[in-house]
mmCIF file of C-alpha atoms in Angstrom:
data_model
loop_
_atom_site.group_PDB
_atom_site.id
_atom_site.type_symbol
_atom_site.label_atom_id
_atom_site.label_comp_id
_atom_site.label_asym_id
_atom_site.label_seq_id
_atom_site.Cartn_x
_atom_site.Cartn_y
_atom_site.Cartn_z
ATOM 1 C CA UNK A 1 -5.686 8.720 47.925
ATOM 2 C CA UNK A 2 -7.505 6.667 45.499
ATOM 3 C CA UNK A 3 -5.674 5.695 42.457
ATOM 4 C CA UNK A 4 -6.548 7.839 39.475
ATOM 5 C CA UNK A 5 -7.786 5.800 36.571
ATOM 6 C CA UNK A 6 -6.897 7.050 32.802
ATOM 7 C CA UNK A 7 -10.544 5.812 30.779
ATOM 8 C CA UNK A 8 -8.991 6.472 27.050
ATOM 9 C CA UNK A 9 -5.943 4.562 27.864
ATOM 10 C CA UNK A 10 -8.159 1.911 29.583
ATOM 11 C CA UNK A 11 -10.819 2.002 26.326
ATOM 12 C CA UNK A 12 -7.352 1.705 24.138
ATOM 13 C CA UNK A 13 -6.283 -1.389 25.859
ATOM 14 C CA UNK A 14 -9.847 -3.044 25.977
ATOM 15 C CA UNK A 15 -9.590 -2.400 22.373
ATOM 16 C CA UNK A 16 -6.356 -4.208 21.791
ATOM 17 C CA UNK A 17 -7.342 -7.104 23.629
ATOM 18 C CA UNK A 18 -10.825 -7.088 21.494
ATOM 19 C CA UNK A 19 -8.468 -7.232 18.297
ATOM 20 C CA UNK A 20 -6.052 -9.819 19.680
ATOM 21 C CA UNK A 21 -8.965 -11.852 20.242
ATOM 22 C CA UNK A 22 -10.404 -11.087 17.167
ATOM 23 C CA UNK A 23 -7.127 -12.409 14.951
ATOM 24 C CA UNK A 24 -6.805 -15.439 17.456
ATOM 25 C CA UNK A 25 -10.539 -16.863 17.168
ATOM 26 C CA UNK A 26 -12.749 -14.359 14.407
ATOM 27 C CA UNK A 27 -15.186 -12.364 16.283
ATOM 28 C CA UNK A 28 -17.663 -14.457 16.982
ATOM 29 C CA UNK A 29 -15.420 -15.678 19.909
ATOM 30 C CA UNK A 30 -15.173 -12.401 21.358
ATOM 31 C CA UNK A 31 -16.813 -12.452 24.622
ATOM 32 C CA UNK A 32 -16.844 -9.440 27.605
ATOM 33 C CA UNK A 33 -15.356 -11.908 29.921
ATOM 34 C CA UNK A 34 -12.291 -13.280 27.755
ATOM 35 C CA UNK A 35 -11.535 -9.461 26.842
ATOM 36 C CA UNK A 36 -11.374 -8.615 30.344
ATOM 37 C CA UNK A 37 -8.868 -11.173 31.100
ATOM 38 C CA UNK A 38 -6.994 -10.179 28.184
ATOM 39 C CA UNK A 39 -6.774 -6.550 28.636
ATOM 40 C CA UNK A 40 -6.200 -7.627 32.679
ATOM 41 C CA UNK A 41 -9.285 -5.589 34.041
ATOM 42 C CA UNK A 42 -11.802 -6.893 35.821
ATOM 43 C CA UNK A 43 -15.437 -7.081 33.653
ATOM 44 C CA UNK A 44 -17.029 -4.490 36.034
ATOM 45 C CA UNK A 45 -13.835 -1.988 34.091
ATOM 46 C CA UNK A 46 -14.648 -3.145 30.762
ATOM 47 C CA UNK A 47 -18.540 -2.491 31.225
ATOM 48 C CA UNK A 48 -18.205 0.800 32.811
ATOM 49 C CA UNK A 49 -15.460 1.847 29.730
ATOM 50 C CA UNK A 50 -18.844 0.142 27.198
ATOM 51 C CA UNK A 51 -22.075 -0.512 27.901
ATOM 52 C CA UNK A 52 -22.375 -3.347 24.911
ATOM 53 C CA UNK A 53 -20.900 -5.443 23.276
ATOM 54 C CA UNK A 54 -21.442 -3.738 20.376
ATOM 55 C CA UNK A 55 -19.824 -0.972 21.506
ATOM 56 C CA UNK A 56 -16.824 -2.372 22.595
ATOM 57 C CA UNK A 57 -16.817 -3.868 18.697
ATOM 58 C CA UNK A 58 -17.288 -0.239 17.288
ATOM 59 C CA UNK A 59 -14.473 1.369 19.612
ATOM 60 C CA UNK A 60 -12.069 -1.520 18.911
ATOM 61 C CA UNK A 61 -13.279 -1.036 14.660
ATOM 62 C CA UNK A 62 -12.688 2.735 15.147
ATOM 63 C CA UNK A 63 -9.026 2.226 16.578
ATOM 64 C CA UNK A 64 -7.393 -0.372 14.096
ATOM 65 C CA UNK A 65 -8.930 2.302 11.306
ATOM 66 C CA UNK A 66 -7.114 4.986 13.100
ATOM 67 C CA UNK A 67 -4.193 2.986 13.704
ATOM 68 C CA UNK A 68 -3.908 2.383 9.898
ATOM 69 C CA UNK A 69 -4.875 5.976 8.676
ATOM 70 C CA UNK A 70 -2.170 7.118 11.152
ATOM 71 C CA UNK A 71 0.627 5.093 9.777
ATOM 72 C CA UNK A 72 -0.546 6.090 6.534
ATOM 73 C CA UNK A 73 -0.449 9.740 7.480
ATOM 74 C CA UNK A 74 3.117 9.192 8.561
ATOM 75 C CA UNK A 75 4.416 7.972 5.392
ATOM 76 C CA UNK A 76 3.612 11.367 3.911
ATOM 77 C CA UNK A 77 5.095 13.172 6.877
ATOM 78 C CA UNK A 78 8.398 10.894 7.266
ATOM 79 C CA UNK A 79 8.771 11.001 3.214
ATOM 80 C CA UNK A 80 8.798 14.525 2.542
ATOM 81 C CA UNK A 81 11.752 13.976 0.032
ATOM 82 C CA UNK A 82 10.005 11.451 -2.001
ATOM 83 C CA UNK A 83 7.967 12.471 -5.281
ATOM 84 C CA UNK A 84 4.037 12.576 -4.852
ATOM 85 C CA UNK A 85 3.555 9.928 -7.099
ATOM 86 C CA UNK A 86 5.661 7.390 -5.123
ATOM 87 C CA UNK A 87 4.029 8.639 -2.081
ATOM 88 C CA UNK A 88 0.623 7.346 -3.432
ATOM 89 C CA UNK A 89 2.200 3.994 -3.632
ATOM 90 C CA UNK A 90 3.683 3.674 -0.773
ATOM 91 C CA UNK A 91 0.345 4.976 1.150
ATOM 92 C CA UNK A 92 -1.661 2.830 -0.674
ATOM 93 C CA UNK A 93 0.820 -0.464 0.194
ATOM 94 C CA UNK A 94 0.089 1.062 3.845
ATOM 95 C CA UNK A 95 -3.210 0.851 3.612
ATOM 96 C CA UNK A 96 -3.413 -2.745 2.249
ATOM 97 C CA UNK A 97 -1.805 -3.773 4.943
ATOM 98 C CA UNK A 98 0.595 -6.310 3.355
ATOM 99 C CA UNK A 99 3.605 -6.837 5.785
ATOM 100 C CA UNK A 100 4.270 -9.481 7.620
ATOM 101 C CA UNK A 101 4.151 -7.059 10.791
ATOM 102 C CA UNK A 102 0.302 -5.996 9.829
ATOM 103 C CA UNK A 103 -0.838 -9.845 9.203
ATOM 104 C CA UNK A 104 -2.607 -9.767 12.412
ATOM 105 C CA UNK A 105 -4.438 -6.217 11.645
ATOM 106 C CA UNK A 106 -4.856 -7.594 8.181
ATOM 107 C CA UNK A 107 -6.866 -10.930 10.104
ATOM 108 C CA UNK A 108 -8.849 -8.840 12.474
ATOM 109 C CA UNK A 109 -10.068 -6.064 9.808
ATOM 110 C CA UNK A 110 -11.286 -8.375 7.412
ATOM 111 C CA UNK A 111 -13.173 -9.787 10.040
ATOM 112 C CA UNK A 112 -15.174 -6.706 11.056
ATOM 113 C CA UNK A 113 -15.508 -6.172 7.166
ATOM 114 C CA UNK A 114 -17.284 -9.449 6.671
ATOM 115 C CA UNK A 115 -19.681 -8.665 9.944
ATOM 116 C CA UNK A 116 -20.434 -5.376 8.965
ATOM 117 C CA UNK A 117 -22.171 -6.840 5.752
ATOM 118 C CA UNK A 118 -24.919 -7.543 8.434
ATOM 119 C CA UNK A 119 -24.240 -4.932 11.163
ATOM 120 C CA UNK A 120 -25.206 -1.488 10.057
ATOM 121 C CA UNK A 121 -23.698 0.029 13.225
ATOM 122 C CA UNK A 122 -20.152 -1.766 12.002
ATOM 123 C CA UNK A 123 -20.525 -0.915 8.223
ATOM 124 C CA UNK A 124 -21.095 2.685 9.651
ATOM 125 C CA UNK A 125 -17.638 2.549 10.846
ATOM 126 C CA UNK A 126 -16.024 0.998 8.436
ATOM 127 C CA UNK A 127 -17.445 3.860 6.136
ATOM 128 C CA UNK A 128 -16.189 6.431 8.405
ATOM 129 C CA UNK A 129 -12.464 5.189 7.880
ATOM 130 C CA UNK A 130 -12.473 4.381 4.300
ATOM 131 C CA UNK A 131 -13.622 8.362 4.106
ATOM 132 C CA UNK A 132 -10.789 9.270 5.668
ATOM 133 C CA UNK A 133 -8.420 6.923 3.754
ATOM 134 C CA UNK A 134 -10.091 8.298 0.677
ATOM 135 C CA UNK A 135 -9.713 11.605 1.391
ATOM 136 C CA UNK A 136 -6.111 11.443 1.999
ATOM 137 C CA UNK A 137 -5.320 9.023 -1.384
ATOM 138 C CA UNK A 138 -7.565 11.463 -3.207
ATOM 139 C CA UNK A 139 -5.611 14.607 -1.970
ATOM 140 C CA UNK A 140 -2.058 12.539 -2.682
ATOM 141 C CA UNK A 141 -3.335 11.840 -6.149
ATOM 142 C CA UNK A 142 -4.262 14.939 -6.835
ATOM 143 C CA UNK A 143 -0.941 16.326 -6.023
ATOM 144 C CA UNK A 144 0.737 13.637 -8.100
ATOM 145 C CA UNK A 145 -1.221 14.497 -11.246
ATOM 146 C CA UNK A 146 -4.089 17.036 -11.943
ATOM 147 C CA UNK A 147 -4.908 15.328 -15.358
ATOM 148 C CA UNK A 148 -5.802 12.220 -13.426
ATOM 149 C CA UNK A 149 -9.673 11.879 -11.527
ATOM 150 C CA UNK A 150 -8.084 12.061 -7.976
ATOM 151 C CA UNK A 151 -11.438 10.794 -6.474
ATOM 152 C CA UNK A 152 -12.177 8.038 -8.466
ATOM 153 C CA UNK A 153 -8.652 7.090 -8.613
ATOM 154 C CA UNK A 154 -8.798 7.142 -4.716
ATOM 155 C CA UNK A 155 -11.450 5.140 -4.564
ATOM 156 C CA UNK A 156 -10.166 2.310 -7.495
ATOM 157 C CA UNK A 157 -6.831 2.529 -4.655
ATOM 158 C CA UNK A 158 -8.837 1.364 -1.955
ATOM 159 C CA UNK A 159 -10.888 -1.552 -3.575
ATOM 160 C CA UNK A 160 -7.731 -2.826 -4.785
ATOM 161 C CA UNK A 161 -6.180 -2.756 -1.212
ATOM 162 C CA UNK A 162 -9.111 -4.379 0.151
ATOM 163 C CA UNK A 163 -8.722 -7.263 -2.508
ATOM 164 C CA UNK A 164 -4.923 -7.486 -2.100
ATOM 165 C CA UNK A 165 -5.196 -7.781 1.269
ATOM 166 C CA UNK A 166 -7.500 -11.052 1.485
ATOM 167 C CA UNK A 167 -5.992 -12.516 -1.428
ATOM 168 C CA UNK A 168 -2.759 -12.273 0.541
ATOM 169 C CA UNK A 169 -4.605 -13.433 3.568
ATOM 170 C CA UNK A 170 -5.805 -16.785 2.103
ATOM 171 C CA UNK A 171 -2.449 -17.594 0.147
ATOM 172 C CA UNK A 172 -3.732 -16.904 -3.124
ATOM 173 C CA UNK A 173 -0.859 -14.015 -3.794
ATOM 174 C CA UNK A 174 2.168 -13.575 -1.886
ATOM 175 C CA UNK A 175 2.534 -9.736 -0.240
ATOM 176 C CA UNK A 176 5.203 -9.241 -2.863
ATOM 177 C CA UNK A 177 2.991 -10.544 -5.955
ATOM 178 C CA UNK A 178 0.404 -7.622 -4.398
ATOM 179 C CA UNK A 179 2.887 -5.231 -3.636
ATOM 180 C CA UNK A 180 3.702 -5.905 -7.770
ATOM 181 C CA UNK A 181 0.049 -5.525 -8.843
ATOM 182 C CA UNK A 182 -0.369 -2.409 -6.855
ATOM 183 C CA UNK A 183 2.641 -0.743 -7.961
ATOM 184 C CA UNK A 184 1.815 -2.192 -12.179
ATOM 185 C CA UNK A 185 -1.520 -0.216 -11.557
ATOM 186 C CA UNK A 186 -0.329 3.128 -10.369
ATOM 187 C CA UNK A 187 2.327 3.007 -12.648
ATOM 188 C CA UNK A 188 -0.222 2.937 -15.494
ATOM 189 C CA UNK A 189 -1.784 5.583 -13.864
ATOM 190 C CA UNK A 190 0.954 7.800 -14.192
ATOM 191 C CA UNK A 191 2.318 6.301 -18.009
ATOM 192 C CA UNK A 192 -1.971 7.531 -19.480
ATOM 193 C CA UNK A 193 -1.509 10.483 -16.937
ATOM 194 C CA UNK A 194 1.453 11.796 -18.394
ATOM 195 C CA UNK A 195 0.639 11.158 -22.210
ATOM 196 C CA UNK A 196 -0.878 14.192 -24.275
ATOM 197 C CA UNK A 197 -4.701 14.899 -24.086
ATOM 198 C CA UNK A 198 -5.485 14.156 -27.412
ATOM 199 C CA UNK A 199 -3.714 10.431 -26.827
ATOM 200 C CA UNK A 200 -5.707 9.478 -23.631
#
């Protein structure tokens, strides 16, 4: 009987060899043939899962943004005791991706961020997951504070992320100097957010 083959599990692991290869050598080095022997299918598997390259770039884009939104999803879920405003922060610390265990995810996203500057099908992706990220700061933010503009406030969380995370890339901040200026911010958040109306 011929042996059954599972294509999503076999697109997942394409995709974590694309990444791999991605932090190891930027993505210029990416090629069909040194994902295949990464991902230990043969090239015939890893055309059949993607018919481009491009393709394979957009899956393996679309499944570190999952991969992040999911962990950050699960700090809300595994922290149900925790206040809404410290829920933010720790979300938003998720998102920037500033552990020494997400260094590599850190690497490889920044790298389809500075490609997608001139690949509209990348930046199309990249758009799709900062909605989503957005959409769940905004709704945390909300919850924390209904005096404060959950949107923009969202949106201000995710910029700042972004810029954490390559200024903690290139050495210019440590994680725990970002983790600091992410935490000063929100916490001035809350300080104008809890302050009369007529003082703001």
């Amino acid at each position: 009987m011929p042996k059954q083959v599972d294509h999503e599990e076999r697109r997942r692991r394409i995709a974590e060899a694309v990444c791999a290869l991605i932090d190891a050598q930027g993505l210029e080095g990416v090629t069909l043939r040194d994902v295949a022997t990464r991902a230990d299918v043969s090239m015939g598997a890893v055309q059949r899962c993607f018919r481009t390259k491009e393709e394979m770039l957009r899956f393996a884009l679309g499944h570190i943004g999952a991969r992040v939104t999911e962990r950050a999803h699960g700090r809300v879920v595994g922290s149900p005791a925790q206040s809404a405003a410290s829920t933010v922060g720790h979300v938003a610390g998720e998102v920037a991706l500033l552990g020494d265990e997400h260094r590599a995810e850190a690497r490889t996203w920044l790298a389809f961020l500075a490609a997608a500057a001139v690949s509209p099908a990348l930046a199309a992706g990249l758009r799709s997951s900062y909605a989503d990220l957005e959409g769940l700061l905004a709704r945390l933010v909300a919850e924390a504070s209904d005096t404060v503009d959950a949107r923009r406030e969202a949106r201000t969380l995710l910029a700042l992320a972004d810029g954490l995370t390559a200024h903690v890339l290139i050495g210019h901040r440590t994680a725990a100097e970002a983790e600091d200026l992410l935490h000063t911010h929100l916490a001035g958040v809350w300080e104008a957010a809890a302050r009369p109306a007529a003082d703001r």
